[in-house]
Short mmCIF file of C-alpha atoms and ligand atoms in Angstrom, two decimals:
data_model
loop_
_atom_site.label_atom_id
_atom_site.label_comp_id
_atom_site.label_asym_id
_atom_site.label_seq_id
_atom_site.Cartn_x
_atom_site.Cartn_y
_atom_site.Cartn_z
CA UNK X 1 24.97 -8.14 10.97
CA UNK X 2 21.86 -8.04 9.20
CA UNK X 3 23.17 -8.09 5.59
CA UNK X 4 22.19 -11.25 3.82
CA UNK X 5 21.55 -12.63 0.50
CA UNK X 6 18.68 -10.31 -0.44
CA UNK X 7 21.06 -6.89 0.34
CA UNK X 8 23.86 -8.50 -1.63
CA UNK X 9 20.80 -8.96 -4.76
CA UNK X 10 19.93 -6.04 -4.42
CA UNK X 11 22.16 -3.68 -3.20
CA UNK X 12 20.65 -2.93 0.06
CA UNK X 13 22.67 -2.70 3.59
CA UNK X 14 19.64 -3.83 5.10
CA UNK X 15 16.46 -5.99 3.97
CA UNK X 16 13.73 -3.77 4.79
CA UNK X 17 11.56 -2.82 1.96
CA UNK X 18 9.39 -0.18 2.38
CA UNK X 19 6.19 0.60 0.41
CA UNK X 20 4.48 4.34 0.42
CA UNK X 21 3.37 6.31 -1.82
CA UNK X 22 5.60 9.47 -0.46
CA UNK X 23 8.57 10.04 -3.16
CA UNK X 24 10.46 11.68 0.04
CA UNK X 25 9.75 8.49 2.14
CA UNK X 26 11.43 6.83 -0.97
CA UNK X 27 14.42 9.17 -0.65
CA UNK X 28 14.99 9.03 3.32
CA UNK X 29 14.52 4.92 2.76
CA UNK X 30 16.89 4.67 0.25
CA UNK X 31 19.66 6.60 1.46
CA UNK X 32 19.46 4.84 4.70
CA UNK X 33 20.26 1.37 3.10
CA UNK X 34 16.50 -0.16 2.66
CA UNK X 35 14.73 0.28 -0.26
CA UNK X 36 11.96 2.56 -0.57
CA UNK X 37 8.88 1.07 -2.96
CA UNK X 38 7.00 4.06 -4.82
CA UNK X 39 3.92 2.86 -5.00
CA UNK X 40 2.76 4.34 -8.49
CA UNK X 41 -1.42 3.56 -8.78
CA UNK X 42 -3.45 6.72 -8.26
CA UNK X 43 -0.37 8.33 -10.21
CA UNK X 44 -0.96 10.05 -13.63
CA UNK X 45 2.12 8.71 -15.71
CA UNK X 46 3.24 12.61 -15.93
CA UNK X 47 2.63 12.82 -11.69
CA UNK X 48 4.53 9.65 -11.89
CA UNK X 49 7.38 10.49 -14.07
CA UNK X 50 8.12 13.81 -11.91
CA UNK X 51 8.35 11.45 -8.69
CA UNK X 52 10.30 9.35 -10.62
CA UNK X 53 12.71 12.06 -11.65
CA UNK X 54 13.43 13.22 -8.16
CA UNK X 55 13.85 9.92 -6.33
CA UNK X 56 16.58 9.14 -8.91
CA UNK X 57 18.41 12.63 -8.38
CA UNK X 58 18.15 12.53 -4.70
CA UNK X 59 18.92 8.46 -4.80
CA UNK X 60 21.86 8.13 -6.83
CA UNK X 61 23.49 4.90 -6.87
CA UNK X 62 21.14 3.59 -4.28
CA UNK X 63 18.19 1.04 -4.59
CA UNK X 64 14.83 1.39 -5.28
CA UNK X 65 11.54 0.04 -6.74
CA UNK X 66 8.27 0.81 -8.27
CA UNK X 67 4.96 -0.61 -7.22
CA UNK X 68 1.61 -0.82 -8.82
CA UNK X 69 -2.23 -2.01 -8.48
CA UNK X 70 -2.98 -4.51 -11.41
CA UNK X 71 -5.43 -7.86 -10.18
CA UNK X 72 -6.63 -10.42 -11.74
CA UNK X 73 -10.41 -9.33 -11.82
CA UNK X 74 -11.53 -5.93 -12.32
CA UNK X 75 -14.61 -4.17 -14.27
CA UNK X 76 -13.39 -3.99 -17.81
CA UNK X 77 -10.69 -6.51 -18.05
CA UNK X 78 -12.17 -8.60 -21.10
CA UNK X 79 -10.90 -4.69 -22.63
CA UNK X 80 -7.37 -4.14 -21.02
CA UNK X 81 -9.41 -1.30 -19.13
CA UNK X 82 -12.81 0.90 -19.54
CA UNK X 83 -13.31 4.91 -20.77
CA UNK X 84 -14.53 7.07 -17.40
CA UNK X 85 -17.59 7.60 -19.13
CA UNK X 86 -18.26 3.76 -20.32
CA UNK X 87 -17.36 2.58 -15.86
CA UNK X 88 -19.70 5.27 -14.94
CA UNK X 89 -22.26 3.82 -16.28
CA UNK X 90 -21.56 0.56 -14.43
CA UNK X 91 -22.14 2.41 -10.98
CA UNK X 92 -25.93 2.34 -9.40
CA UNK X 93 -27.81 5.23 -8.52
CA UNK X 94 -28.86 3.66 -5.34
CA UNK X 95 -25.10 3.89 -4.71
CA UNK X 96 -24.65 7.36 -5.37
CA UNK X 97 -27.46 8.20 -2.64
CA UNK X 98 -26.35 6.35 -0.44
CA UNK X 99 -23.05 8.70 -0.17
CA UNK X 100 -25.08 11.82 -0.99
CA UNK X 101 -26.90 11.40 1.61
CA UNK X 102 -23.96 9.87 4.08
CA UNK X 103 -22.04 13.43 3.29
CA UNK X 104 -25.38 15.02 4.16
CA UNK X 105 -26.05 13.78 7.22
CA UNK X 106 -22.23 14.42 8.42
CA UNK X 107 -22.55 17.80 7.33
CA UNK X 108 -19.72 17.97 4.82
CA UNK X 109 -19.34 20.78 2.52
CA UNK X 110 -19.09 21.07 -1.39
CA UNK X 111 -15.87 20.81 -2.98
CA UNK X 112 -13.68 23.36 -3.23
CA UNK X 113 -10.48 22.38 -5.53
CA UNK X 114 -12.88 20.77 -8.35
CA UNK X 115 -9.65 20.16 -10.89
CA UNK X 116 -7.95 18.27 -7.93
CA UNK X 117 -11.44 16.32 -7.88
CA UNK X 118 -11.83 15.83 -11.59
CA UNK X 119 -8.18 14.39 -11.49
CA UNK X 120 -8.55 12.42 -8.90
CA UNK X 121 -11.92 10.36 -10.33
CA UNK X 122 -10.26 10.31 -13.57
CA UNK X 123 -7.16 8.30 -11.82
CA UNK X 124 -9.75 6.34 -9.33
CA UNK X 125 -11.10 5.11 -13.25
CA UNK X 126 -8.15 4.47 -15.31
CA UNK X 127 -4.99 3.38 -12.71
CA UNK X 128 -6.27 -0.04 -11.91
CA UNK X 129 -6.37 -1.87 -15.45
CA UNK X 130 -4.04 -3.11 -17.97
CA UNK X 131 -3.89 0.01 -20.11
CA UNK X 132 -3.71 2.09 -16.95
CA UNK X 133 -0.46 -0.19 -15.84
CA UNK X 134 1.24 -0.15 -19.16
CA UNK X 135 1.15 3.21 -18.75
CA UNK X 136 3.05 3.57 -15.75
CA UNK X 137 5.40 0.78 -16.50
CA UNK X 138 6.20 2.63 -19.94
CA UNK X 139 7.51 5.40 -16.94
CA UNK X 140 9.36 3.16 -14.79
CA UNK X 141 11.96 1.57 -17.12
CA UNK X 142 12.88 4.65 -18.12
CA UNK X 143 14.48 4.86 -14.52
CA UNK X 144 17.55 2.62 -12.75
CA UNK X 145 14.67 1.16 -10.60
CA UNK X 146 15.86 -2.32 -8.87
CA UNK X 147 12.25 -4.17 -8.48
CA UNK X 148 9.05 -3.76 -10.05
CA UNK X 149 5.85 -5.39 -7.74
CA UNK X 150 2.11 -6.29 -8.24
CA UNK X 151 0.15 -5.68 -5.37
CA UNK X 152 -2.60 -8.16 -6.72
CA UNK X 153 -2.50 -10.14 -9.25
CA UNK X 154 0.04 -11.87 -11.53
CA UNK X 155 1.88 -9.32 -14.36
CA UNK X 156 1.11 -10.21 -18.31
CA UNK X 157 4.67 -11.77 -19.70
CA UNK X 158 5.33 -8.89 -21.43
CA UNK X 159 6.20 -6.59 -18.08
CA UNK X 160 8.38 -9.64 -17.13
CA UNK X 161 10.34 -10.34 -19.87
CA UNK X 162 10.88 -5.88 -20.45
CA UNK X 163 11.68 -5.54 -16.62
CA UNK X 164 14.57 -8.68 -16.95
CA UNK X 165 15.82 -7.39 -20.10
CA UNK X 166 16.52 -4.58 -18.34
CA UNK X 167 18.01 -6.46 -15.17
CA UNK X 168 14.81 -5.16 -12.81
CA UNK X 169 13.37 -8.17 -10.75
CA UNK X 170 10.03 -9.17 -10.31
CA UNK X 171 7.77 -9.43 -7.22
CA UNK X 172 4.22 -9.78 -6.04
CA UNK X 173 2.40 -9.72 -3.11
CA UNK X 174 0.25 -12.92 -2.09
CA UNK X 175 -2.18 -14.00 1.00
CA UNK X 176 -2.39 -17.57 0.40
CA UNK X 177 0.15 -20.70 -0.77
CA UNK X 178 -1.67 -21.14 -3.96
CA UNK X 179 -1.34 -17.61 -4.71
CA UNK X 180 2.51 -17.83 -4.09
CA UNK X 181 2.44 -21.03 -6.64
CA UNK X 182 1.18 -18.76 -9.24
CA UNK X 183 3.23 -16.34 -9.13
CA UNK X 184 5.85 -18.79 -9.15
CA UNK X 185 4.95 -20.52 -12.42
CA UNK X 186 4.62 -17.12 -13.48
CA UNK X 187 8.61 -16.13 -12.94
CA UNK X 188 8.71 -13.50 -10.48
CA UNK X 189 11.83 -13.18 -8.59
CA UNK X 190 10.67 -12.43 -4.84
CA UNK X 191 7.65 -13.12 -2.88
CA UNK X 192 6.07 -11.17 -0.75
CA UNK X 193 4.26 -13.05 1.91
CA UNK X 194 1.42 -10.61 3.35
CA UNK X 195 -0.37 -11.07 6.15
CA UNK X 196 -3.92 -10.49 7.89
CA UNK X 197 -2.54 -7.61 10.53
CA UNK X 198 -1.21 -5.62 7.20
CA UNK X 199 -2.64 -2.41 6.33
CA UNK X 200 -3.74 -1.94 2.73
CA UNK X 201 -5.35 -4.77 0.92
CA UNK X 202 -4.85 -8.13 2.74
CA UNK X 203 -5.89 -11.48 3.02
CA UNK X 204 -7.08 -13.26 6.33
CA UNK X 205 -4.09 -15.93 7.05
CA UNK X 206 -1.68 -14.37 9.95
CA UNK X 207 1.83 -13.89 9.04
CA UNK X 208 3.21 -16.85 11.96
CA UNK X 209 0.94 -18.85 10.00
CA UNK X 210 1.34 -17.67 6.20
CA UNK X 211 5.08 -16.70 6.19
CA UNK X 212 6.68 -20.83 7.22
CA UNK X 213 4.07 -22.53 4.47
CA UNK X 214 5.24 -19.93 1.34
CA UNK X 215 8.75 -19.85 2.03
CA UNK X 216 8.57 -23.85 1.73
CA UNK X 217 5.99 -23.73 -1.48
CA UNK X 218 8.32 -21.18 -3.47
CA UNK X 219 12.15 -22.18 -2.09
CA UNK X 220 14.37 -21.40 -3.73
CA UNK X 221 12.79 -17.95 -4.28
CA UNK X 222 13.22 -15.70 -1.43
CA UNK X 223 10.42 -14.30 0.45
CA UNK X 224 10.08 -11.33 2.55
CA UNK X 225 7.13 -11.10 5.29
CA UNK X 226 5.10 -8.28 5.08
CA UNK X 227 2.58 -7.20 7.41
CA UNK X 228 2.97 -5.93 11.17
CA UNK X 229 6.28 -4.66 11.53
CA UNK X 230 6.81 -1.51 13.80
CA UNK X 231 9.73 -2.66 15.46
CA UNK X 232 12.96 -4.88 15.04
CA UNK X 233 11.51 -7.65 17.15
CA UNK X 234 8.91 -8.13 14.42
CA UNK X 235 12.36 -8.36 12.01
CA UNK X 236 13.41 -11.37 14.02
CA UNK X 237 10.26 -13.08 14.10
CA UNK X 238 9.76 -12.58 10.13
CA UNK X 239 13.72 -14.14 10.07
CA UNK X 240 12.64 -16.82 12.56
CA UNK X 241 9.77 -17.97 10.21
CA UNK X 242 12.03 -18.37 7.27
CA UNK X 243 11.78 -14.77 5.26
CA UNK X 244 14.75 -13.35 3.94
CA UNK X 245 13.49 -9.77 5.10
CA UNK X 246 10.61 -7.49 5.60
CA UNK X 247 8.13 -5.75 3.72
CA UNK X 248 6.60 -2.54 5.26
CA UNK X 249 4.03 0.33 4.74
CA UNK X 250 1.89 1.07 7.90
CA UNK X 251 5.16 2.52 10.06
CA UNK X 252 6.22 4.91 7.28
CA UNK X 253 2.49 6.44 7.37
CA UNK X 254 3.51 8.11 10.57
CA UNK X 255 7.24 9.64 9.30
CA UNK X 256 7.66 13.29 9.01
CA UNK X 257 8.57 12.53 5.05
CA UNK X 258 4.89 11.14 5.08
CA UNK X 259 2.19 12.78 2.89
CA UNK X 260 -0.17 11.33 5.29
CA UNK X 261 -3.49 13.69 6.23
CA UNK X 262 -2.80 15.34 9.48
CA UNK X 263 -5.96 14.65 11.00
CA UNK X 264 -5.79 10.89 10.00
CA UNK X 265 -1.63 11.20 11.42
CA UNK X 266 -3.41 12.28 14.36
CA UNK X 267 -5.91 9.38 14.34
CA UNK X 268 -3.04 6.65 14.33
CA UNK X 269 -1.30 7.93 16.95
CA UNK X 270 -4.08 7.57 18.91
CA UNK X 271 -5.78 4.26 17.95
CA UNK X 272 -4.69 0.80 19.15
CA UNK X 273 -4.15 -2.06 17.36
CA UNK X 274 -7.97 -3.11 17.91
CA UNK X 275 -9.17 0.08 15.83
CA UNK X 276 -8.49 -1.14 12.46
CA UNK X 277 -10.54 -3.53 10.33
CA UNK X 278 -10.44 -5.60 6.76
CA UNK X 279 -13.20 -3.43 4.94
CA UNK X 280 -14.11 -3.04 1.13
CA UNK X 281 -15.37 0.67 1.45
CA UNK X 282 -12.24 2.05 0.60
CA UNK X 283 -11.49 0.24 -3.02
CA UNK X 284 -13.80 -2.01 -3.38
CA UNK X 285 -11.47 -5.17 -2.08
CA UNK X 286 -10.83 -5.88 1.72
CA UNK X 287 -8.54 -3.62 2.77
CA UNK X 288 -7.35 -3.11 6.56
CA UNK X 289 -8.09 0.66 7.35
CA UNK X 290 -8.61 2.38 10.30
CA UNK X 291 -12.22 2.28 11.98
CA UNK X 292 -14.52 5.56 11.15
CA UNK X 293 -18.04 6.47 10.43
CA UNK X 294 -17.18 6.10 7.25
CA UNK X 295 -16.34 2.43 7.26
CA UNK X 296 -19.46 1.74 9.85
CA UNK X 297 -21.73 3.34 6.90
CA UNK X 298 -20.16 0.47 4.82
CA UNK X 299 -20.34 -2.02 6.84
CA UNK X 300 -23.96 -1.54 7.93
CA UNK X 301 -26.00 -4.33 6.03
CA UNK X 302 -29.21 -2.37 5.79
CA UNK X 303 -26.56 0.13 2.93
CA UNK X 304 -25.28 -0.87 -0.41
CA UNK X 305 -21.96 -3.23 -0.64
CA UNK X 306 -19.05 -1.99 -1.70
CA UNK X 307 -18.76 -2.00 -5.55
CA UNK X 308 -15.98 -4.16 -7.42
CA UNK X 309 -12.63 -2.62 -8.67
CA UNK X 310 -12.08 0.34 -10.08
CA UNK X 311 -16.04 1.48 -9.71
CA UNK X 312 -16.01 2.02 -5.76
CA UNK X 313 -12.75 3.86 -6.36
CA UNK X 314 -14.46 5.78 -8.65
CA UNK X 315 -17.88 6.19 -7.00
CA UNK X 316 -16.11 7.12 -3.67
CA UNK X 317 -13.12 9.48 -4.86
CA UNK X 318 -14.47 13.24 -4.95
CA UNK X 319 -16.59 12.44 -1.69
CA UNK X 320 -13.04 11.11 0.00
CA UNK X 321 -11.97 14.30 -1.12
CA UNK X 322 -14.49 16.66 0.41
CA UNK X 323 -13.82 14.40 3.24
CA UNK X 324 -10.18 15.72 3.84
CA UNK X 325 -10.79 19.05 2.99
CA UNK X 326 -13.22 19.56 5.80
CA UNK X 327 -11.30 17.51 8.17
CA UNK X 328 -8.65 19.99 7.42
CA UNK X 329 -10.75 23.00 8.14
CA UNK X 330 -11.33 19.92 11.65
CA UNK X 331 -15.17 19.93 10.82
CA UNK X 332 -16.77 17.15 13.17
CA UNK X 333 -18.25 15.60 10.56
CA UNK X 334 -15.45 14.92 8.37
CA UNK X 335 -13.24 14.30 10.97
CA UNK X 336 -15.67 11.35 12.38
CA UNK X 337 -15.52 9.95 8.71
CA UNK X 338 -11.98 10.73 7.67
CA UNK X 339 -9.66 7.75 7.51
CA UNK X 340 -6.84 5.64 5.77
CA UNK X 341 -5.38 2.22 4.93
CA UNK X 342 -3.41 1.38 8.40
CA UNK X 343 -2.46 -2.05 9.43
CA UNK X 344 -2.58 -3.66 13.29
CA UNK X 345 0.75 -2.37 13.87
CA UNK X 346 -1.02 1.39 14.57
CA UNK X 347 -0.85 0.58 18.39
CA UNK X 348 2.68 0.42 17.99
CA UNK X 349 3.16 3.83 15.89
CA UNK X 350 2.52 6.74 18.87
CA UNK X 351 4.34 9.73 17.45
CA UNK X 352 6.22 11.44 14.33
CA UNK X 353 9.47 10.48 13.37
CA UNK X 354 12.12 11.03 10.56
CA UNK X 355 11.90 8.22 8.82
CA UNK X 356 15.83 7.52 8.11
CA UNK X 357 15.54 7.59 12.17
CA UNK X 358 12.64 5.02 11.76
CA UNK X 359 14.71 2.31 9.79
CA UNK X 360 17.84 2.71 11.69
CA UNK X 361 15.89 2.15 15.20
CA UNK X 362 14.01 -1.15 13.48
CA UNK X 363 17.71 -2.38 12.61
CA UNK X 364 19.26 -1.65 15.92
CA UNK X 365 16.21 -3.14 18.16
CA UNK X 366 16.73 -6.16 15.08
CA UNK X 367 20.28 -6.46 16.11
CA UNK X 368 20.26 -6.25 20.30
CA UNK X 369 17.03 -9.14 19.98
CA UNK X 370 19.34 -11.02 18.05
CA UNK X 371 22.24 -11.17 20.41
CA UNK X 372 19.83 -11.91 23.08
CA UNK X 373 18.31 -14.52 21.96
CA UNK X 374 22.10 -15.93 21.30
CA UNK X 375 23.06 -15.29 24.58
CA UNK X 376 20.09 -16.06 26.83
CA UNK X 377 17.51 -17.81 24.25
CA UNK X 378 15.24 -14.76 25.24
CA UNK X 379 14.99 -11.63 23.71
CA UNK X 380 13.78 -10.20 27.05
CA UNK X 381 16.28 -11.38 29.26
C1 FMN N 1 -1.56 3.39 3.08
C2 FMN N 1 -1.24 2.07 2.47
C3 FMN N 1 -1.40 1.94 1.09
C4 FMN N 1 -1.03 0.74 0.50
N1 FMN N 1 -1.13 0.63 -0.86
C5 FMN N 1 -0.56 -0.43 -1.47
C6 FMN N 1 -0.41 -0.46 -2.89
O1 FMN N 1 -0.82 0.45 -3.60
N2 FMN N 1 0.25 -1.52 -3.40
C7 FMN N 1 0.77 -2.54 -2.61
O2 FMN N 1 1.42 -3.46 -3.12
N3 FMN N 1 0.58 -2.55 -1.30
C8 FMN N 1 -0.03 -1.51 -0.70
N4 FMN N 1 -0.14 -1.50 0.66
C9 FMN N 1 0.37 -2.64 1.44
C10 FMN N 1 1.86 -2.46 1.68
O3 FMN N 1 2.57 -2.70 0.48
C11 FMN N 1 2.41 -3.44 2.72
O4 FMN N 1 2.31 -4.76 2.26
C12 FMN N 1 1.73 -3.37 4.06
O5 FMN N 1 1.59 -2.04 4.47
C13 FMN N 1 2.56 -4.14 5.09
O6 FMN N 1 1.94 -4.19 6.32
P1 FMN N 1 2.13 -3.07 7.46
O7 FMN N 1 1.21 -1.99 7.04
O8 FMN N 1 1.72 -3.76 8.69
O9 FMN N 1 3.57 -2.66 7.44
C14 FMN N 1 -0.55 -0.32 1.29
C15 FMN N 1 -0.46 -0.19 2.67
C16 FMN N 1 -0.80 0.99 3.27
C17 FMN N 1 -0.67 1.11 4.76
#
């Protein structure tokens, strides 16, 4: 009952995306009939190309897309991207203090996997630019993906004109109407309309609000609403205010398929939907995240702001890391400071489930809303 137009495009039983950075997530998603997004930034190409590899083994036939991190503004752009050594430079001592003595004063310990942590700054430096997204892309066409998408910013012709060659669509992410008439002029082939209750980075126009003015800027290019969807009620709404389907990240944060920390697992299923907040602390753009000491440090205005992309990344990386190890080992510390991109829809995600389970349960609550509100004009009744 749900197929549409976007399932018959792209060879989905049902329209519901689903961003995550799990390769299983991808897997369970895409086998159910949604599509699972990989979402490929803080990927080496090589870390990349192995996910790659066994999402197209375990997903034969079936659809799936790639997702990465490229904006419009970041430190080094004038150069297509900067060396690690040539964006350290660019971060402030004052900055580096600040955290030293933040991980001081919560107690949390050296690092103990130090290649993990030289990995992970080197990604933090070199995922968010052009050369860093060529990169990846160079990966992803090598595989029967069905949609390539830009979380931020508008892709250089060049992705666009490889990915149709290759009969891969295009899609973006946008916050605001003018955003969605860029990325129209610039030829992508779905729109993703996000919201303010999304986790990750997001914009501050709601989705009731956001969703009815794109889909009338863009028509005739689809767009799917993402942002706040835990259950199919949220589907019907999304259909009610002219999308063609949904986009989704927070609910598969909490499958068993998740990579997710299990101390920050722990922390969603235990926070309502007022215990998330936009904050830059995390990337260095507003991003909705779960509440912690860590983004209180941030947001204190006596302590450094956040630094643009990819330096906070980079500044913040091997202390995020010493983070979850202790949190692990459930230091308090750590575990006060520990947290994760989540959007409002955390009230609504109380315990672990598979997520093939996940997507069939939005899709059936989707369906029985529908045929109430047919028979009775009330989903309730
Ligand atoms: C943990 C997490 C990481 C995210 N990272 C990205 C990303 O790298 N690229 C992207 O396009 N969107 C990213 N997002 C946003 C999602 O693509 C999606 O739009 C959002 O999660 C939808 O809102 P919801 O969380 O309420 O489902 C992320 C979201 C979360 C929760």
């Amino acid at each position: 009952m749900i197929k549409n137009a976007i399932c018959e495009e792209y060879s989905m039983k049902v329209p519901v995306f689903a961003f995550t950075h799990s390769p299983d997530v991808v897997i369970a998603v895409s086998n159910a009939g949604g599509m699972g997004v990989l979402g490929a930034s803080g990927m080496t190409p090589e870390e990349f190309d192995r996910a790659m590899q066994k999402i197209t083994e375990a997903c034969p036939g079936k659809s799936f897309g790639v997702d990465l991190i490229l904006p419009n503004k970041y430190v080094g752009m004038e150069e297509g991207g900067l060396t690690l050594e040539a964006l350290q430079k660019h971060i402030p001592q004052g900055h580096k203090d600040f955290l030293n003595h933040l991980l001081e004063d919560y107690e949390v310990s050296e690092i103990e996997d130090r290649q993990k942590a030289d990995s992970l700054t080197s990604k933090a430096g070199s995922s968010v630019s052009l050369s860093g997204a060529r990169a990846l892309v160079n990966v992803a066409f090598n595989y029967p993906i069905k949609l390539l998408v830009n979380a931020l910013g508008i892709f250089p012709a060049e992705f666009r004109e490889r990915a149709h060659a290759q009969g891969i669509k295009i899609g973006a992410l946008v916050g605001q109407v003018k955003h969605a008439l860029k990325q129209k002029e610039a030829g992508v082939d779905i729109v993703i309309a996000q919201g303010y209750e999304a986790g990750g980075h997001t914009g501050d126009i709601a989705n009731t609000v956001l969703v009815p003015q794109v889909v009338d800027a863009v028509a005739p290019i689809p767009v799917i609403m993402a942002g706040g969807v835990a259950d199919g009620r949220q589907i019907a709404a999304a259909m009610a205010l002219g999308a063609q389907g949904v986009w989704t990240g927070s609910v598969w944060l909490m499958t068993e398929e998740s990579e997710t920390h299990p101390v920050v697992k722990k922390k969603f299923a235990q926070a309502t939907s007022a215990d998330t907040l936009r904050s830059r602390s995390s990337t260095g753009k507003h991003a909705r995240q779960l509440k912690s000491a860590w983004t209180d440090a941030w947001e204190d205005p006596k302590n450094p702001d956040p630094l643009p992309m990819p330096l906070h990344s980079l500044l913040i990386s091997e202390a995020k890391q010493r983070i979850e190890e202790d949190a692990l080992k459930g230091k308090k510390g750590a575990t006060e400071l520990v947290n994760y991109f989540i959007g409002q829809n955390v009230g609504m995600l109380t315990e672990e489930r598979p997520a093939a389970e996940v997507l069939n349960k939005l899709v059936k609550e989707y369906e029985t809303v529908m045929e109430k509100l047919g028979k009775t004009g009330s989903p309730s009744r």
